[in-house]
Amino acid sequence: MLRYFISREFFLTLLGLVLGGVLLYMAIFFWILPAYTRHGDGILVPDVGEIPYAEAVQLLEREGLRPAEKPDSIYVDNLPPGVVIKQYPVPYSRVKPKRTIALTINKFEPPMVQMPEVVDHTLYQAKVRLENWSLGIGRVMQRPDFAKNAVLEVRYKGNPIKPGTKIPRGSKVDLIVGSGKKEGYVEIPDLTYYTFEDAISIISSLQLGLGSVVYNPSGPADQIGKVYDQKPQYQLGDSILMGSSIDLYIYGEEPRSNEGVFKEEVNGDDDP
């Protein structure tokens, strides 16, 4: 037996087995498998994203591929209805001819969502709540009201809409918010540090009246003739009815003459 393993016949047999294995390996991986899998005969999957479904089907079939019989569908707000959103295999991957391509398209009708409660909320709060329900803000209009930027009313397509009403996802609603003042009211101006003449001009421009004028002779020298206080006092956002009067407190001596003051003379009834 030992003589056989060291004989020339054994080595020739072993060499034949090795060569046969190599040839079999090469035949399988270089001829048989490529022929079976049609290696090198693959097709690049075209990109059909964001084109209408019917056009995507035609394009895939023209390339020798088969679209899935029933596409999946989801809804995306910023894309047209019916366009392809996703595909598998992904674009530009290589597949066999007649490979089935799965498509996902954008729904033709958006899902319905409920209108949330936003009345009496601030404009910012309303914006956040609407976005949480996949809704948006259209026009923002103001109405005279002390509640500045508070939502007073909500309209959809020009009509008032109540909370809980179902509307298409992605819709925009119009908001009516308070302007910070009621009709016939004006904001109280801040008149401090203005000269008396400028303060009167501002009061007149706002259709307000001048009330009492109180002089303080002990004021700082560089503030003589200027307003240092007023009633009603200025507070950000506070309003006053048009025609109301504002009292002024002025640094300086009270004028002793009417110099610079225009007087209109009026004839009495018994004058000729």
Short mmCIF file of N, CA and C in Angstrom, two decimals, residues 155-246:
data_model
loop_
_atom_site.label_atom_id
_atom_site.label_comp_id
_atom_site.label_asym_id
_atom_site.label_seq_id
_atom_site.Cartn_x
_atom_site.Cartn_y
_atom_site.Cartn_z
N ARG A 155 -61.94 81.07 9.35
CA ARG A 155 -62.75 80.87 8.14
C ARG A 155 -62.05 79.92 7.18
N TYR A 156 -62.87 79.10 6.52
CA TYR A 156 -62.35 78.17 5.51
C TYR A 156 -63.14 78.39 4.23
N LYS A 157 -62.44 78.77 3.18
CA LYS A 157 -63.06 79.09 1.90
C LYS A 157 -64.10 80.19 2.07
N GLY A 158 -63.80 81.16 2.92
CA GLY A 158 -64.66 82.33 3.09
C GLY A 158 -65.77 82.17 4.10
N ASN A 159 -65.96 80.97 4.65
CA ASN A 159 -67.05 80.73 5.60
C ASN A 159 -66.49 80.36 6.97
N PRO A 160 -67.19 80.77 8.05
CA PRO A 160 -66.73 80.38 9.39
C PRO A 160 -66.70 78.87 9.54
N ILE A 161 -65.73 78.37 10.27
CA ILE A 161 -65.59 76.93 10.47
C ILE A 161 -65.46 76.65 11.96
N LYS A 162 -66.15 75.61 12.43
CA LYS A 162 -66.15 75.26 13.84
C LYS A 162 -65.12 74.16 14.12
N PRO A 163 -64.62 74.12 15.35
CA PRO A 163 -63.69 73.02 15.72
C PRO A 163 -64.36 71.67 15.53
N GLY A 164 -63.59 70.69 15.07
CA GLY A 164 -64.12 69.35 14.84
C GLY A 164 -64.60 69.12 13.43
N THR A 165 -64.79 70.20 12.65
CA THR A 165 -65.20 70.04 11.25
C THR A 165 -64.07 69.40 10.46
N LYS A 166 -64.40 68.41 9.62
CA LYS A 166 -63.38 67.72 8.84
C LYS A 166 -63.12 68.44 7.52
N ILE A 167 -61.85 68.70 7.27
CA ILE A 167 -61.43 69.33 6.02
C ILE A 167 -60.22 68.57 5.50
N PRO A 168 -59.90 68.71 4.20
CA PRO A 168 -58.76 67.96 3.64
C PRO A 168 -57.44 68.35 4.29
N ARG A 169 -56.63 67.34 4.55
CA ARG A 169 -55.29 67.59 5.09
C ARG A 169 -54.51 68.49 4.14
N GLY A 170 -53.74 69.43 4.70
CA GLY A 170 -52.98 70.37 3.89
C GLY A 170 -53.74 71.64 3.55
N SER A 171 -55.02 71.72 3.96
CA SER A 171 -55.80 72.92 3.68
C SER A 171 -55.28 74.11 4.47
N LYS A 172 -55.61 75.31 3.99
CA LYS A 172 -55.24 76.54 4.68
C LYS A 172 -56.51 77.27 5.12
N VAL A 173 -56.48 77.77 6.35
CA VAL A 173 -57.62 78.50 6.88
C VAL A 173 -57.22 79.95 7.12
N ASP A 174 -58.19 80.85 7.00
CA ASP A 174 -57.94 82.27 7.26
C ASP A 174 -58.26 82.59 8.72
N LEU A 175 -57.43 83.43 9.32
CA LEU A 175 -57.60 83.80 10.71
C LEU A 175 -57.92 85.29 10.82
N ILE A 176 -58.87 85.61 11.68
CA ILE A 176 -59.16 87.00 12.02
C ILE A 176 -58.66 87.23 13.44
N VAL A 177 -57.75 88.19 13.61
CA VAL A 177 -57.13 88.43 14.90
C VAL A 177 -57.41 89.85 15.37
N GLY A 178 -57.25 90.07 16.67
CA GLY A 178 -57.46 91.40 17.23
C GLY A 178 -56.34 92.35 16.85
N SER A 179 -56.71 93.60 16.61
CA SER A 179 -55.73 94.61 16.22
C SER A 179 -55.07 95.27 17.41
N GLY A 180 -55.60 95.04 18.62
CA GLY A 180 -55.05 95.67 19.81
C GLY A 180 -55.80 96.92 20.22
N LYS A 181 -56.83 97.29 19.48
CA LYS A 181 -57.64 98.46 19.84
C LYS A 181 -59.03 98.31 19.23
N LYS A 182 -60.01 98.90 19.91
CA LYS A 182 -61.37 98.83 19.39
C LYS A 182 -61.64 100.01 18.46
N GLU A 183 -62.68 99.87 17.67
CA GLU A 183 -63.06 100.93 16.75
C GLU A 183 -63.40 102.19 17.53
N GLY A 184 -62.84 103.32 17.11
CA GLY A 184 -63.05 104.57 17.81
C GLY A 184 -62.04 104.83 18.90
N TYR A 185 -61.10 103.90 19.07
CA TYR A 185 -60.06 104.06 20.08
C TYR A 185 -58.70 104.26 19.39
N VAL A 186 -57.81 104.94 20.09
CA VAL A 186 -56.44 105.11 19.62
C VAL A 186 -55.50 104.77 20.78
N GLU A 187 -54.30 104.37 20.44
CA GLU A 187 -53.33 104.07 21.49
C GLU A 187 -52.89 105.35 22.19
N ILE A 188 -52.74 105.26 23.50
CA ILE A 188 -52.29 106.42 24.28
C ILE A 188 -50.84 106.71 23.88
N PRO A 189 -50.55 107.93 23.43
CA PRO A 189 -49.18 108.24 23.03
C PRO A 189 -48.29 108.49 24.25
N ASP A 190 -47.00 108.25 24.08
CA ASP A 190 -46.01 108.58 25.11
C ASP A 190 -45.49 109.98 24.81
N LEU A 191 -45.89 110.95 25.62
CA LEU A 191 -45.57 112.36 25.35
C LEU A 191 -44.42 112.88 26.19
N THR A 192 -43.89 112.07 27.09
CA THR A 192 -42.80 112.55 27.96
C THR A 192 -41.57 112.89 27.12
N TYR A 193 -40.90 113.96 27.57
CA TYR A 193 -39.68 114.49 26.95
C TYR A 193 -39.95 115.27 25.66
N TYR A 194 -41.23 115.33 25.23
CA TYR A 194 -41.57 116.20 24.10
C TYR A 194 -41.77 117.62 24.61
N THR A 195 -41.53 118.58 23.73
CA THR A 195 -41.86 119.96 24.09
C THR A 195 -43.37 120.11 24.14
N PHE A 196 -43.81 121.14 24.82
CA PHE A 196 -45.24 121.38 24.93
C PHE A 196 -45.88 121.49 23.55
N GLU A 197 -45.23 122.23 22.65
CA GLU A 197 -45.78 122.43 21.30
C GLU A 197 -45.88 121.10 20.54
N ASP A 198 -44.83 120.26 20.62
CA ASP A 198 -44.86 118.97 19.92
C ASP A 198 -45.91 118.04 20.51
N ALA A 199 -46.07 118.07 21.84
CA ALA A 199 -47.07 117.23 22.49
C ALA A 199 -48.47 117.60 22.02
N ILE A 200 -48.75 118.92 21.91
CA ILE A 200 -50.05 119.37 21.43
C ILE A 200 -50.29 118.88 19.99
N SER A 201 -49.24 118.93 19.18
CA SER A 201 -49.37 118.50 17.79
C SER A 201 -49.71 117.01 17.71
N ILE A 202 -49.06 116.20 18.54
CA ILE A 202 -49.33 114.76 18.55
C ILE A 202 -50.75 114.48 19.02
N ILE A 203 -51.16 115.17 20.09
CA ILE A 203 -52.52 114.99 20.61
C ILE A 203 -53.56 115.30 19.54
N SER A 204 -53.34 116.39 18.83
CA SER A 204 -54.28 116.80 17.78
C SER A 204 -54.32 115.79 16.64
N SER A 205 -53.17 115.25 16.26
CA SER A 205 -53.11 114.30 15.13
C SER A 205 -53.85 113.01 15.44
N LEU A 206 -53.99 112.67 16.71
CA LEU A 206 -54.68 111.44 17.12
C LEU A 206 -56.16 111.70 17.45
N GLN A 207 -56.63 112.91 17.15
CA GLN A 207 -58.02 113.29 17.42
C GLN A 207 -58.35 113.20 18.91
N LEU A 208 -57.38 113.64 19.71
CA LEU A 208 -57.56 113.73 21.15
C LEU A 208 -57.57 115.20 21.55
N GLY A 209 -57.93 115.48 22.79
CA GLY A 209 -57.99 116.85 23.25
C GLY A 209 -56.97 117.12 24.35
N LEU A 210 -56.65 118.38 24.53
CA LEU A 210 -55.73 118.79 25.59
C LEU A 210 -56.53 119.07 26.85
N GLY A 211 -56.16 118.44 27.96
CA GLY A 211 -56.84 118.66 29.23
C GLY A 211 -56.13 119.74 30.03
N SER A 212 -55.91 119.46 31.29
CA SER A 212 -55.23 120.42 32.15
C SER A 212 -53.74 120.47 31.84
N VAL A 213 -53.15 121.64 32.03
CA VAL A 213 -51.71 121.81 31.86
C VAL A 213 -51.16 122.32 33.18
N VAL A 214 -50.29 121.52 33.81
CA VAL A 214 -49.72 121.88 35.10
C VAL A 214 -48.23 122.13 34.93
N TYR A 215 -47.78 123.29 35.46
CA TYR A 215 -46.36 123.65 35.31
C TYR A 215 -45.62 123.41 36.62
N ASN A 216 -44.38 122.95 36.49
CA ASN A 216 -43.52 122.69 37.64
C ASN A 216 -42.25 123.54 37.48
N PRO A 217 -42.13 124.63 38.24
CA PRO A 217 -40.98 125.54 38.05
C PRO A 217 -39.67 124.98 38.60
N SER A 218 -39.69 123.88 39.32
CA SER A 218 -38.47 123.36 39.94
C SER A 218 -37.82 122.24 39.12
N GLY A 219 -38.14 122.16 37.87
CA GLY A 219 -37.57 121.11 37.04
C GLY A 219 -36.16 121.39 36.61
N PRO A 220 -35.44 120.40 36.04
CA PRO A 220 -34.07 120.59 35.56
C PRO A 220 -34.02 121.65 34.47
N ALA A 221 -32.92 122.37 34.45
CA ALA A 221 -32.80 123.48 33.50
C ALA A 221 -32.86 123.01 32.05
N ASP A 222 -32.29 121.82 31.78
CA ASP A 222 -32.28 121.36 30.39
C ASP A 222 -33.62 120.73 29.97
N GLN A 223 -34.61 120.67 30.89
CA GLN A 223 -35.91 120.09 30.56
C GLN A 223 -37.03 121.12 30.57
N ILE A 224 -36.66 122.40 30.71
CA ILE A 224 -37.67 123.45 30.75
C ILE A 224 -38.49 123.44 29.46
N GLY A 225 -39.79 123.48 29.61
CA GLY A 225 -40.69 123.51 28.46
C GLY A 225 -41.05 122.13 27.94
N LYS A 226 -40.59 121.06 28.63
CA LYS A 226 -40.86 119.70 28.15
C LYS A 226 -41.81 118.97 29.10
N VAL A 227 -42.51 117.99 28.55
CA VAL A 227 -43.47 117.19 29.30
C VAL A 227 -42.71 116.18 30.17
N TYR A 228 -43.05 116.10 31.46
CA TYR A 228 -42.42 115.10 32.30
C TYR A 228 -43.43 114.08 32.84
N ASP A 229 -44.71 114.35 32.63
CA ASP A 229 -45.74 113.40 33.05
C ASP A 229 -47.02 113.69 32.28
N GLN A 230 -47.94 112.73 32.31
CA GLN A 230 -49.21 112.89 31.61
C GLN A 230 -50.25 112.01 32.27
N LYS A 231 -51.52 112.35 32.05
CA LYS A 231 -52.64 111.53 32.50
C LYS A 231 -53.70 111.50 31.42
N PRO A 232 -54.12 110.32 31.00
CA PRO A 232 -53.66 108.99 31.42
C PRO A 232 -52.22 108.72 30.97
N GLN A 233 -51.52 107.94 31.78
CA GLN A 233 -50.13 107.65 31.47
C GLN A 233 -50.02 106.61 30.35
N TYR A 234 -48.86 106.65 29.72
CA TYR A 234 -48.60 105.73 28.61
C TYR A 234 -48.29 104.33 29.14
N GLN A 235 -48.96 103.32 28.60
CA GLN A 235 -48.66 101.91 28.83
C GLN A 235 -48.77 101.20 27.49
N LEU A 236 -47.78 100.41 27.16
CA LEU A 236 -47.75 99.75 25.85
C LEU A 236 -49.04 98.98 25.60
N GLY A 237 -49.71 99.32 24.51
CA GLY A 237 -50.93 98.62 24.11
C GLY A 237 -52.21 99.23 24.65
N ASP A 238 -52.12 100.17 25.64
CA ASP A 238 -53.33 100.79 26.18
C ASP A 238 -53.93 101.77 25.18
N SER A 239 -55.26 101.83 25.17
CA SER A 239 -55.97 102.70 24.23
C SER A 239 -56.89 103.65 24.97
N ILE A 240 -57.33 104.66 24.24
CA ILE A 240 -58.22 105.66 24.80
C ILE A 240 -59.23 106.06 23.72
N LEU A 241 -60.43 106.41 24.14
CA LEU A 241 -61.48 106.78 23.19
C LEU A 241 -61.12 108.10 22.50
N MET A 242 -61.34 108.12 21.19
CA MET A 242 -61.09 109.37 20.45
C MET A 242 -61.92 110.51 21.04
N GLY A 243 -61.31 111.68 21.13
CA GLY A 243 -61.97 112.83 21.69
C GLY A 243 -61.69 113.03 23.16
N SER A 244 -61.08 112.02 23.80
CA SER A 244 -60.72 112.15 25.20
C SER A 244 -59.58 113.15 25.36
N SER A 245 -59.41 113.63 26.59
CA SER A 245 -58.37 114.63 26.85
C SER A 245 -57.20 114.01 27.60
N ILE A 246 -56.04 114.60 27.39
CA ILE A 246 -54.82 114.19 28.09
C ILE A 246 -54.28 115.38 28.85
#
